[in-house]
Backbone as CSV, one residue per row, in Angstrom:
resi,resn,N_x,N_y,N_z,CA_x,CA_y,CA_z,C_x,C_y,C_z
1,MET,44.342,-17.740,-26.267,44.848,-19.103,-26.226,45.868,-19.285,-27.339
2,GLU,46.920,-20.060,-27.053,47.982,-20.262,-28.036,48.522,-21.684,-27.922
3,ASP,48.595,-22.389,-29.029,49.217,-23.707,-29.080,50.634,-23.561,-29.603
4,ARG,51.562,-24.235,-28.961,52.938,-24.232,-29.451,53.642,-25.487,-28.973
5,LYS,54.847,-25.699,-29.472,55.683,-26.800,-29.016,56.956,-26.225,-28.424
6,ILE,57.383,-26.810,-27.303,58.616,-26.371,-26.664,59.616,-27.525,-26.698
7,ARG,60.863,-27.185,-26.650,61.894,-28.218,-26.708,62.225,-28.695,-25.301
8,GLY,61.999,-29.983,-25.060,62.363,-30.586,-23.791,63.704,-31.273,-23.896
9,SER,64.108,-31.924,-22.832,65.408,-32.588,-22.814,65.425,-33.853,-23.657
10,GLU,64.234,-34.425,-23.940,64.159,-35.662,-24.712,63.307,-35.559,-25.967
11,THR,62.376,-34.605,-25.992,61.463,-34.507,-27.129,60.817,-33.134,-27.157
12,GLU,60.163,-32.809,-28.262,59.336,-31.617,-28.301,58.033,-31.891,-27.551
13,ILE,57.594,-30.911,-26.781,56.413,-31.086,-25.934,55.328,-30.110,-26.385
14,PRO,54.175,-30.601,-26.822,53.068,-29.698,-27.162,52.488,-29.079,-25.888
15,ILE,52.232,-27.781,-25.923,51.586,-27.094,-24.805,50.502,-26.180,-25.354
16,ARG,49.568,-25.853,-24.502,48.556,-24.837,-24.827,48.587,-23.800,-23.725
17,ILE,48.751,-22.538,-24.116,48.837,-21.442,-23.151,47.528,-20.664,-23.162
18,TYR,46.946,-20.487,-21.977,45.709,-19.724,-21.811,46.051,-18.411,-21.101
19,TYR,45.688,-17.306,-21.740,45.948,-15.992,-21.154,44.636,-15.399,-20.639
20,PRO,44.582,-14.973,-19.387,43.343,-14.389,-18.869,43.028,-13.023,-19.497
21,ASP,44.080,-12.305,-19.887,43.923,-11.015,-20.551,45.272,-10.664,-21.187
22,ASP,45.420,-9.436,-21.660,46.661,-9.055,-22.342,47.632,-8.300,-21.425
23,LYS,47.394,-8.363,-20.123,48.291,-7.689,-19.183,49.526,-8.547,-18.925
24,LYS,50.506,-7.973,-18.241,51.775,-8.653,-18.015,51.936,-9.081,-16.553
25,ALA,52.991,-9.851,-16.319,53.406,-10.278,-14.975,52.342,-11.091,-14.245
26,HIS,51.635,-11.947,-14.986,50.662,-12.837,-14.363,51.375,-14.024,-13.695
27,PRO,50.800,-14.550,-12.617,51.256,-15.858,-12.138,51.046,-16.905,-13.222
28,ILE,51.785,-18.013,-13.130,51.705,-19.090,-14.117,51.357,-20.394,-13.407
29,ILE,50.429,-21.143,-13.977,50.100,-22.470,-13.460,50.331,-23.496,-14.562
30,LEU,51.160,-24.499,-14.281,51.348,-25.627,-15.180,50.247,-26.645,-14.893
31,HIS,49.490,-27.031,-15.909,48.366,-27.960,-15.750,48.739,-29.296,-16.375
32,PHE,48.761,-30.342,-15.546,49.062,-31.701,-16.011,47.766,-32.520,-15.974
33,HIS,47.315,-32.984,-17.132,46.029,-33.666,-17.224,46.063,-35.055,-16.583
34,GLY,44.879,-35.593,-16.302,44.749,-36.945,-15.776,44.627,-37.964,-16.889
35,GLY,44.371,-39.229,-16.491,44.194,-40.292,-17.467,45.046,-41.508,-17.229
36,ALA,45.444,-41.740,-15.968,46.197,-42.946,-15.588,47.504,-43.097,-16.365
37,TRP,48.077,-41.997,-16.797,49.340,-41.955,-17.562,49.228,-42.566,-18.949
38,ILE,48.030,-43.055,-19.323,47.867,-43.706,-20.624,46.818,-43.010,-21.492
39,LEU,46.029,-42.119,-20.908,44.956,-41.427,-21.612,45.031,-39.931,-21.334
40,GLY,44.189,-39.185,-22.011,44.074,-37.762,-21.735,44.961,-36.917,-22.627
41,SER,44.638,-35.626,-22.650,45.378,-34.691,-23.491,45.037,-33.272,-23.071
42,ILE,45.621,-32.320,-23.765,45.248,-30.921,-23.572,43.747,-30.731,-23.782
43,GLU,43.199,-31.436,-24.778,41.794,-31.254,-25.142,40.848,-31.753,-24.056
44,THR,41.177,-32.869,-23.409,40.240,-33.478,-22.461,39.993,-32.592,-21.242
45,GLU,40.950,-31.727,-20.896,40.766,-30.850,-19.744,40.808,-29.377,-20.144
46,ASP,40.423,-29.121,-21.399,40.394,-27.746,-21.897,39.488,-26.861,-21.052
47,SER,38.309,-27.371,-20.694,37.369,-26.543,-19.925,37.920,-26.226,-18.540
48,VAL,38.613,-27.193,-17.923,39.218,-26.952,-16.611,40.275,-25.862,-16.718
49,SER,41.107,-25.919,-17.759,42.138,-24.899,-17.952,41.518,-23.512,-18.106
50,ARG,40.423,-23.415,-18.867,39.763,-22.124,-19.084,39.177,-21.570,-17.782
51,ILE,38.493,-22.428,-17.033,37.910,-21.986,-15.753,39.008,-21.552,-14.798
52,LEU,40.101,-22.314,-14.767,41.212,-22.004,-13.871,41.844,-20.664,-14.233
53,ALA,42.038,-20.420,-15.535,42.631,-19.154,-15.980,41.788,-17.970,-15.540
54,ASN,40.474,-18.102,-15.662,39.589,-16.998,-15.302,39.444,-16.828,-13.795
55,SER,39.313,-17.940,-13.064,39.096,-17.839,-11.619,40.353,-17.420,-10.875
56,CYS,41.511,-17.778,-11.422,42.779,-17.449,-10.771,43.421,-16.199,-11.347
57,ASN,42.935,-15.749,-12.518,43.573,-14.644,-13.241,45.057,-14.943,-13.473
58,CYS,45.300,-16.174,-13.915,46.666,-16.663,-14.138,46.825,-17.139,-15.575
59,ILE,48.074,-17.178,-16.027,48.401,-17.855,-17.277,48.435,-19.354,-16.989
60,ILE,47.717,-20.128,-17.769,47.713,-21.589,-17.625,48.506,-22.191,-18.778
61,ILE,49.450,-23.067,-18.460,50.178,-23.813,-19.481,49.788,-25.274,-19.324
62,SER,48.956,-25.749,-20.251,48.516,-27.146,-20.234,49.516,-27.977,-21.037
63,VAL,49.962,-29.075,-20.461,51.104,-29.818,-20.999,50.656,-31.169,-21.557
64,ASP,50.977,-31.422,-22.827,50.642,-32.686,-23.476,51.832,-33.636,-23.358
65,TYR,52.063,-34.125,-22.155,53.222,-34.994,-21.895,53.045,-36.351,-22.576
66,ARG,54.153,-37.059,-22.771,54.113,-38.366,-23.431,53.380,-39.399,-22.574
67,LEU,52.666,-40.291,-23.244,51.834,-41.282,-22.570,52.409,-42.688,-22.690
68,ALA,52.108,-43.512,-21.685,52.398,-44.943,-21.726,51.284,-45.628,-22.536
69,PRO,51.512,-46.842,-23.020,52.703,-47.677,-22.808,53.854,-47.398,-23.763
70,GLU,53.626,-46.535,-24.758,54.720,-46.240,-25.693,55.874,-45.553,-24.991
71,HIS,55.545,-44.742,-23.999,56.572,-43.981,-23.276,56.428,-44.273,-21.784
72,LYS,57.288,-45.116,-21.290,57.214,-45.576,-19.908,57.743,-44.515,-18.933
73,PHE,57.423,-44.728,-17.656,58.034,-43.947,-16.579,59.554,-43.956,-16.748
74,PRO,60.242,-42.808,-16.626,59.738,-41.509,-16.167,59.503,-40.497,-17.281
75,ALA,59.109,-40.926,-18.483,58.941,-40.000,-19.605,57.977,-38.863,-19.264
76,ALA,56.826,-39.189,-18.656,55.849,-38.155,-18.311,56.428,-37.181,-17.286
77,VAL,57.156,-37.717,-16.317,57.795,-36.864,-15.302,58.791,-35.914,-15.972
78,THR,59.597,-36.445,-16.875,60.601,-35.641,-17.578,59.936,-34.505,-18.347
79,ASP,58.877,-34.818,-19.102,58.200,-33.785,-19.893,57.589,-32.706,-19.008
80,CYS,56.967,-33.119,-17.907,56.331,-32.139,-17.020,57.371,-31.259,-16.333
81,PHE,58.476,-31.866,-15.909,59.518,-31.055,-15.282,60.179,-30.143,-16.306
82,ASP,60.376,-30.630,-17.522,60.927,-29.779,-18.587,60.015,-28.586,-18.859
83,SER,58.716,-28.798,-18.770,57.773,-27.696,-19.006,57.858,-26.664,-17.884
84,ILE,58.098,-27.114,-16.664,58.299,-26.170,-15.555,59.555,-25.340,-15.789
85,LYS,60.628,-26.013,-16.183,61.875,-25.290,-16.463,61.678,-24.283,-17.584
86,TRP,60.940,-24.687,-18.623,60.677,-23.768,-19.730,59.888,-22.555,-19.251
87,ALA,58.858,-22.784,-18.449,58.049,-21.683,-17.934,58.897,-20.745,-17.074
88,TYR,59.762,-21.323,-16.265,60.626,-20.527,-15.397,61.579,-19.655,-16.218
89,GLU,62.123,-20.241,-17.277,63.112,-19.521,-18.095,62.470,-18.561,-19.085
90,ASN,61.202,-18.778,-19.438,60.546,-17.964,-20.465,59.342,-17.191,-19.943
91,ALA,59.220,-17.098,-18.646,58.038,-16.469,-18.050,57.803,-15.060,-18.592
92,GLU,58.846,-14.256,-18.616,58.692,-12.863,-19.044,58.244,-12.781,-20.505
93,ASN,58.705,-13.721,-21.329,58.365,-13.698,-22.759,56.891,-13.971,-23.022
94,ILE,56.211,-14.637,-22.093,54.783,-14.915,-22.275,53.921,-14.063,-21.344
95,GLY,54.531,-13.049,-20.730,53.773,-12.158,-19.865,53.562,-12.687,-18.470
96,GLY,54.423,-13.627,-18.046,54.284,-14.224,-16.726,55.360,-13.778,-15.758
97,ASP,55.257,-14.281,-14.537,56.174,-13.949,-13.452,56.819,-15.243,-12.965
98,LYS,58.122,-15.396,-13.178,58.804,-16.642,-12.821,58.844,-16.891,-11.326
99,ASN,58.589,-15.859,-10.537,58.590,-16.010,-9.082,57.227,-16.434,-8.541
100,ARG,56.273,-16.588,-9.444,54.922,-17.010,-9.027,54.429,-18.106,-9.972
101,ILE,55.021,-19.279,-9.813,54.662,-20.428,-10.631,54.096,-21.527,-9.739
102,ALA,53.018,-22.144,-10.197,52.391,-23.246,-9.468,52.166,-24.411,-10.418
103,VAL,51.893,-25.581,-9.841,51.527,-26.758,-10.631,50.160,-27.243,-10.173
104,PHE,49.419,-27.817,-11.124,48.054,-28.280,-10.878,47.859,-29.571,-11.647
105,GLY,47.248,-30.565,-11.003,46.999,-31.816,-11.718,45.875,-32.609,-11.091
106,ILE,45.192,-33.381,-11.933,44.086,-34.225,-11.508,44.479,-35.683,-11.688
107,SER,44.331,-36.506,-10.643,44.582,-37.941,-10.693,46.047,-38.213,-11.052
108,ALA,46.319,-38.820,-12.211,47.720,-39.018,-12.614,48.427,-37.679,-12.767
109,GLY,47.671,-36.653,-13.176,48.249,-35.313,-13.243,48.616,-34.782,-11.871
110,GLY,47.823,-35.164,-10.847,48.168,-34.799,-9.481,49.446,-35.477,-9.036
111,ASN,49.610,-36.723,-9.463,50.865,-37.437,-9.201,52.039,-36.680,-9.801
112,LEU,51.902,-36.246,-11.052,52.983,-35.542,-11.738,53.240,-34.170,-11.109
113,ALA,52.194,-33.521,-10.642,52.368,-32.235,-9.972,53.125,-32.403,-8.653
114,ALA,52.795,-33.453,-7.899,53.490,-33.713,-6.634,54.957,-34.035,-6.877
115,VAL,55.212,-34.909,-7.844,56.579,-35.341,-8.129,57.429,-34.184,-8.639
116,THR,56.871,-33.381,-9.557,57.666,-32.285,-10.106,57.859,-31.148,-9.109
117,SER,57.002,-31.064,-8.109,57.251,-30.104,-7.027,58.518,-30.481,-6.269
118,ILE,58.698,-31.787,-6.043,59.908,-32.269,-5.372,61.125,-32.043,-6.256
119,LEU,61.011,-32.369,-7.540,62.129,-32.164,-8.469,62.498,-30.689,-8.575
120,SER,61.498,-29.823,-8.617,61.770,-28.387,-8.709,62.547,-27.901,-7.490
121,ARG,62.114,-28.324,-6.313,62.851,-27.970,-5.092,64.300,-28.443,-5.170
122,ASP,64.493,-29.676,-5.606,65.835,-30.258,-5.638,66.729,-29.619,-6.694
123,HIS,66.126,-28.954,-7.689,66.898,-28.306,-8.751,66.901,-26.783,-8.627
124,GLY,66.480,-26.287,-7.486,66.598,-24.854,-7.223,65.533,-23.989,-7.852
125,ILE,64.419,-24.583,-8.302,63.306,-23.802,-8.837,62.248,-23.706,-7.741
126,LYS,61.996,-22.494,-7.299,61.087,-22.304,-6.165,59.665,-22.081,-6.673
127,LEU,58.838,-23.104,-6.580,57.434,-22.972,-6.924,56.668,-22.350,-5.757
128,LYS,55.564,-21.684,-6.083,54.751,-21.057,-5.038,53.657,-21.974,-4.505
129,ALA,53.159,-22.874,-5.355,52.021,-23.700,-4.919,51.933,-24.973,-5.746
130,GLN,51.290,-25.979,-5.147,50.957,-27.224,-5.834,49.514,-27.566,-5.486
131,ALA,48.712,-27.833,-6.506,47.316,-28.214,-6.298,47.132,-29.627,-6.822
132,LEU,46.821,-30.550,-5.929,46.727,-31.968,-6.247,45.284,-32.414,-6.058
133,VAL,44.621,-32.757,-7.159,43.206,-33.124,-7.111,43.082,-34.629,-7.315
134,VAL,42.458,-35.307,-6.371,42.329,-36.776,-6.336,43.618,-37.451,-6.827
135,PRO,44.759,-37.136,-6.203,46.035,-37.600,-6.744,46.354,-39.058,-6.419
136,PHE,47.073,-39.704,-7.330,47.699,-40.997,-7.057,49.091,-40.687,-6.514
137,VAL,49.367,-41.132,-5.274,50.683,-40.863,-4.686,51.329,-42.112,-4.096
138,TYR,50.610,-43.258,-4.166,51.149,-44.480,-3.566,50.376,-45.681,-4.123
139,LEU,51.065,-46.805,-4.308,50.398,-48.020,-4.778,49.724,-48.679,-3.579
140,ASP,48.542,-48.190,-3.273,47.799,-48.579,-2.071,46.830,-49.709,-2.404
141,LEU,46.906,-50.800,-1.660,45.987,-51.919,-1.871,45.169,-52.264,-0.635
142,ALA,45.444,-51.595,0.501,44.863,-52.065,1.757,44.174,-50.991,2.590
143,SER,44.174,-49.731,2.156,43.534,-48.702,2.968,42.018,-48.892,2.975
144,ARG,41.342,-48.186,3.864,39.884,-48.318,3.970,39.198,-47.902,2.675
145,SER,39.610,-46.762,2.091,38.953,-46.305,0.869,39.223,-47.249,-0.296
146,MET,40.435,-47.795,-0.363,40.752,-48.734,-1.432,39.942,-50.024,-1.279
147,THR,39.747,-50.447,-0.048,38.997,-51.681,0.212,37.512,-51.496,-0.062
148,GLU,36.938,-50.383,0.393,35.492,-50.180,0.298,35.034,-49.753,-1.097
149,TYR,35.899,-49.027,-1.820,35.467,-48.449,-3.098,36.269,-48.975,-4.282
150,ARG,36.826,-50.166,-4.126,37.706,-50.716,-5.157,36.952,-51.149,-6.412
151,LYS,35.638,-51.295,-6.309,34.841,-51.724,-7.466,33.462,-51.075,-7.424
152,GLY,33.048,-50.555,-8.570,31.716,-49.998,-8.681,31.622,-48.510,-8.433
153,TYR,32.767,-47.842,-8.233,32.774,-46.398,-7.981,33.642,-45.680,-9.023
154,PHE,33.510,-46.092,-10.249,34.191,-45.550,-11.421,35.636,-46.005,-11.534
155,LEU,36.471,-45.751,-10.509,37.893,-46.069,-10.598,38.135,-47.448,-9.983
156,ASP,37.896,-48.492,-10.763,38.066,-49.847,-10.253,39.533,-50.200,-10.082
157,ILE,39.826,-51.072,-9.125,41.196,-51.453,-8.829,41.867,-52.119,-10.032
158,ASN,41.119,-52.889,-10.811,41.723,-53.583,-11.957,41.874,-52.675,-13.169
159,VAL,40.863,-51.895,-13.453,40.895,-50.963,-14.578,40.276,-49.662,-14.085
160,PRO,40.995,-48.519,-14.116,42.301,-48.404,-14.749,43.502,-48.428,-13.808
161,ILE,43.295,-48.596,-12.484,44.424,-48.450,-11.573,45.515,-49.465,-11.896
162,ASP,45.187,-50.752,-11.788,46.192,-51.783,-12.010,46.718,-51.740,-13.442
163,TYR,45.801,-51.604,-14.407,46.215,-51.589,-15.811,47.089,-50.375,-16.109
164,GLY,46.655,-49.195,-15.633,47.428,-47.983,-15.872,48.820,-48.059,-15.276
165,VAL,48.915,-48.565,-14.041,50.219,-48.703,-13.394,51.113,-49.651,-14.175
166,ARG,50.563,-50.804,-14.573,51.375,-51.786,-15.306,51.849,-51.252,-16.651
167,MET,51.018,-50.441,-17.295,51.419,-49.849,-18.578,52.470,-48.758,-18.402
168,TYR,52.436,-48.096,-17.248,53.299,-46.927,-17.005,54.690,-47.317,-16.529
169,ILE,54.781,-48.209,-15.558,56.096,-48.515,-14.981,56.889,-49.456,-15.890
170,ARG,58.217,-49.397,-15.724,59.104,-50.261,-16.519,59.167,-51.662,-15.941
171,ASP,59.276,-51.770,-14.622,59.277,-53.059,-13.935,58.930,-52.811,-12.473
172,GLU,58.925,-53.865,-11.684,58.469,-53.776,-10.289,59.324,-52.838,-9.441
173,ARG,60.557,-52.598,-9.833,61.412,-51.709,-9.040,60.869,-50.284,-8.987
174,ASP,60.150,-49.878,-10.030,59.597,-48.521,-10.043,58.541,-48.311,-8.970
175,ILE,57.956,-49.408,-8.464,56.915,-49.290,-7.443,57.447,-48.617,-6.177
176,LEU,58.758,-48.714,-5.948,59.371,-48.101,-4.762,60.178,-46.863,-5.110
177,ASN,59.933,-46.292,-6.279,60.631,-45.075,-6.695,59.814,-43.854,-6.268
178,PRO,60.368,-42.959,-5.445,59.618,-41.784,-4.982,59.152,-40.879,-6.118
179,MET,59.790,-40.977,-7.287,59.344,-40.184,-8.428,58.090,-40.785,-9.075
180,PHE,57.691,-41.961,-8.611,56.415,-42.565,-9.003,55.433,-42.517,-7.841
181,VAL,55.900,-42.808,-6.634,55.044,-42.821,-5.440,55.601,-41.825,-4.416
182,PRO,55.291,-40.534,-4.572,55.900,-39.502,-3.712,55.564,-39.624,-2.233
183,LEU,54.533,-40.396,-1.883,54.213,-40.565,-0.466,55.376,-41.164,0.310
184,ILE,56.244,-41.948,-0.358,57.360,-42.570,0.351,58.652,-41.757,0.237
185,ALA,58.578,-40.575,-0.363,59.770,-39.736,-0.462,60.303,-39.436,0.938
186,GLU,61.605,-39.503,1.087,62.210,-39.313,2.403,62.029,-37.897,2.916
187,ASN,62.120,-36.911,2.036,62.102,-35.512,2.463,61.010,-34.747,1.722
188,LEU,59.994,-34.299,2.443,58.929,-33.488,1.858,58.939,-32.059,2.403
189,SER,60.015,-31.677,3.033,60.107,-30.326,3.571,60.461,-29.332,2.471
190,ASN,60.201,-28.064,2.749,60.548,-26.964,1.832,59.895,-27.102,0.463
191,LEU,58.722,-27.716,0.432,57.953,-27.798,-0.801,56.968,-26.628,-0.864
192,PRO,56.453,-26.328,-2.062,55.495,-25.219,-2.167,54.208,-25.500,-1.400
193,GLN,53.510,-24.439,-1.032,52.221,-24.581,-0.361,51.333,-25.522,-1.175
194,ALA,50.537,-26.297,-0.467,49.782,-27.355,-1.141,48.283,-27.215,-0.924
195,ILE,47.545,-27.566,-1.963,46.101,-27.764,-1.892,45.861,-29.203,-2.318
196,VAL,45.272,-30.006,-1.445,45.016,-31.415,-1.745,43.515,-31.657,-1.671
197,VAL,42.931,-32.090,-2.783,41.492,-32.308,-2.870,41.225,-33.801,-3.059
198,THR,40.376,-34.369,-2.220,40.007,-35.782,-2.345,38.490,-35.900,-2.509
199,ALA,38.040,-37.097,-2.900,36.610,-37.360,-3.069,36.197,-38.497,-2.135
200,GLU,35.005,-38.401,-1.568,34.579,-39.348,-0.541,34.583,-40.792,-1.025
201,PHE,34.033,-41.051,-2.216,33.893,-42.425,-2.708,34.969,-42.770,-3.745
202,ASP,36.182,-42.371,-3.448,37.317,-42.598,-4.348,38.295,-43.554,-3.675
203,PRO,38.698,-44.655,-4.333,39.695,-45.533,-3.717,41.018,-44.826,-3.426
204,LEU,41.308,-43.724,-4.111,42.547,-42.981,-3.863,42.419,-41.974,-2.713
205,ARG,41.246,-41.904,-2.103,41.005,-40.880,-1.074,42.011,-40.927,0.067
206,ASP,42.222,-42.092,0.664,43.044,-42.174,1.867,44.509,-41.873,1.584
207,GLN,45.024,-42.284,0.424,46.415,-41.983,0.125,46.613,-40.486,-0.116
208,GLY,45.626,-39.840,-0.736,45.718,-38.396,-0.919,45.737,-37.659,0.399
209,GLU,44.874,-38.096,1.321,44.821,-37.441,2.630,46.050,-37.779,3.469
210,ALA,46.616,-38.972,3.267,47.861,-39.319,3.949,49.011,-38.439,3.450
211,TYR,49.003,-38.143,2.154,50.048,-37.269,1.607,49.907,-35.854,2.173
212,ALA,48.672,-35.368,2.264,48.444,-34.049,2.846,48.960,-34.004,4.290
213,LYS,48.711,-35.086,5.037,49.186,-35.148,6.423,50.711,-35.128,6.487
214,ARG,51.363,-35.881,5.594,52.831,-35.881,5.567,53.386,-34.507,5.217
215,LEU,52.727,-33.816,4.292,53.166,-32.464,3.956,53.077,-31.552,5.180
216,MET,51.958,-31.636,5.894,51.786,-30.823,7.097,52.853,-31.143,8.134
217,GLU,53.109,-32.434,8.336,54.113,-32.853,9.312,55.520,-32.412,8.898
218,SER,55.712,-32.173,7.608,57.013,-31.725,7.100,57.127,-30.211,7.096
219,GLY,56.107,-29.529,7.615,56.156,-28.075,7.720,55.658,-27.336,6.496
220,VAL,54.984,-28.038,5.581,54.454,-27.411,4.373,53.031,-26.921,4.652
221,SER,52.789,-25.652,4.394,51.440,-25.105,4.560,50.500,-25.811,3.590
222,THR,49.466,-26.478,4.135,48.635,-27.351,3.311,47.155,-27.163,3.620
223,LEU,46.368,-26.968,2.564,44.911,-26.960,2.662,44.422,-28.275,2.089
224,SER,43.763,-29.083,2.913,43.257,-30.384,2.469,41.752,-30.419,2.685
225,PHE,41.005,-30.728,1.612,39.562,-30.866,1.800,39.006,-31.991,0.935
226,ARG,37.946,-32.613,1.457,37.297,-33.745,0.819,35.955,-33.294,0.257
227,VAL,35.697,-33.667,-1.001,34.405,-33.384,-1.615,33.500,-34.585,-1.353
228,ASN,32.527,-34.415,-0.489,31.675,-35.526,-0.085,30.702,-35.947,-1.185
229,SER,30.301,-37.204,-1.123,29.308,-37.799,-2.025,29.773,-37.881,-3.473
230,MET,31.082,-37.756,-3.711,31.603,-37.769,-5.074,32.549,-38.945,-5.293
231,VAL,32.604,-39.424,-6.551,33.560,-40.463,-6.935,34.795,-39.793,-7.534
232,HIS,35.757,-40.623,-7.925,37.043,-40.119,-8.410,36.881,-39.120,-9.557
233,ALA,35.971,-39.398,-10.478,35.852,-38.584,-11.697,34.838,-37.464,-11.552
234,PHE,34.695,-36.912,-10.342,33.656,-35.905,-10.161,33.898,-34.661,-11.003
235,LEU,35.139,-34.400,-11.411,35.384,-33.231,-12.249,34.884,-33.441,-13.672
236,GLY,34.373,-34.640,-13.964,33.724,-34.861,-15.243,32.294,-34.348,-15.276
237,SER,31.775,-33.969,-14.110,30.432,-33.400,-14.022,30.533,-31.884,-14.178
238,PRO,29.936,-31.306,-15.231,30.169,-29.887,-15.531,29.940,-28.936,-14.365
239,ASN,28.801,-29.073,-13.651,28.499,-28.129,-12.575,29.459,-28.284,-11.405
240,VAL,29.722,-29.535,-10.997,30.647,-29.776,-9.890,32.051,-29.352,-10.298
241,SER,32.447,-29.689,-11.528,33.771,-29.331,-12.019,33.985,-27.825,-11.950
242,ARG,33.020,-27.078,-12.420,33.149,-25.624,-12.427,33.278,-25.074,-11.004
243,LEU,32.411,-25.548,-10.109,32.412,-25.048,-8.732,33.740,-25.352,-8.033
244,VAL,34.177,-26.619,-8.093,35.404,-27.005,-7.398,36.619,-26.340,-8.039
245,THR,36.644,-26.249,-9.378,37.783,-25.599,-10.045,37.857,-24.126,-9.671
246,ILE,36.715,-23.463,-9.568,36.707,-22.059,-9.137,37.233,-21.938,-7.710
247,MET,36.833,-22.874,-6.843,37.333,-22.859,-5.460,38.850,-23.028,-5.426
248,ILE,39.362,-23.977,-6.206,40.806,-24.206,-6.247,41.498,-22.988,-6.850
249,GLY,40.924,-22.457,-7.927,41.509,-21.270,-8.553,41.571,-20.092,-7.604
250,SER,40.529,-19.900,-6.807,40.519,-18.803,-5.836,41.586,-19.010,-4.773
251,ALA,41.723,-20.261,-4.311,42.755,-20.555,-3.308,44.143,-20.341,-3.880
252,LEU,44.360,-20.774,-5.130,45.653,-20.559,-5.779,45.937,-19.079,-5.977
253,LYS,44.907,-18.345,-6.361,45.067,-16.898,-6.552,45.541,-16.240,-5.267
254,ASP,44.947,-16.655,-4.156,45.343,-16.094,-2.855,46.806,-16.364,-2.557
255,ILE,47.243,-17.617,-2.819,48.639,-17.988,-2.561,49.587,-17.242,-3.498
256,LEU,49.220,-17.181,-4.784,50.127,-16.629,-5.792,50.213,-15.115,-5.761
257,THR,49.230,-14.453,-5.190,49.263,-12.990,-5.139,49.711,-12.469,-3.777
258,ARG,49.964,-13.404,-2.855,50.364,-13.005,-1.512,51.880,-12.948,-1.420
259,GLY,52.448,-11.779,-1.173,53.886,-11.656,-0.908,54.773,-12.001,-2.070
């Protein structure tokens, strides 16, 4: 494991690199933590990064992107995309393979992984995979999951969804910006293979599954699965977290080592 800072386009970005071993040419996964864009850090998802590195046999780069409300949208997007560019340009120097790079994120991190997959495509960086776990991809107020699980299932509509969104965006115009809500992006074709994980009792469930459907309709190879009987924060449960992270890591390993 190695902590360092990399130079982004707007600021220095702290990262933590996890190496599965001392061999070379490993696939690389950029890990964007959750926390409604206002909480979280490299430390809060350290165990997930470690499990992912071992289960996928990949180099994990966990990114400590800037948080709101001090740093509004699109600061987090900028930092995460800058970290992808850094990984692409410096892959060989850290024992990685620039042709086998993926992104992984939970909740707000899933949002950032989805958005930066689109940015990478548009800037000529070909990612191999995107893994989106209980992602926020749309400001949904009316779906079945949002209606039924809006209160009492950990992720309440008022806190942190509404509060996190209000702290993150600059003004109401950002609500219709595809770099904040990728579900409304006009073009989702030619994106990296996707793994989309949702939870049964999560208000974000239906929007995540709608995004998976749009990816499929756009010709993107997509594995979508729902973890039943779980709320949004199920990865906070050590046993469930380990099992699901190993499953995702195995799926990513298959994608990243194929062809």
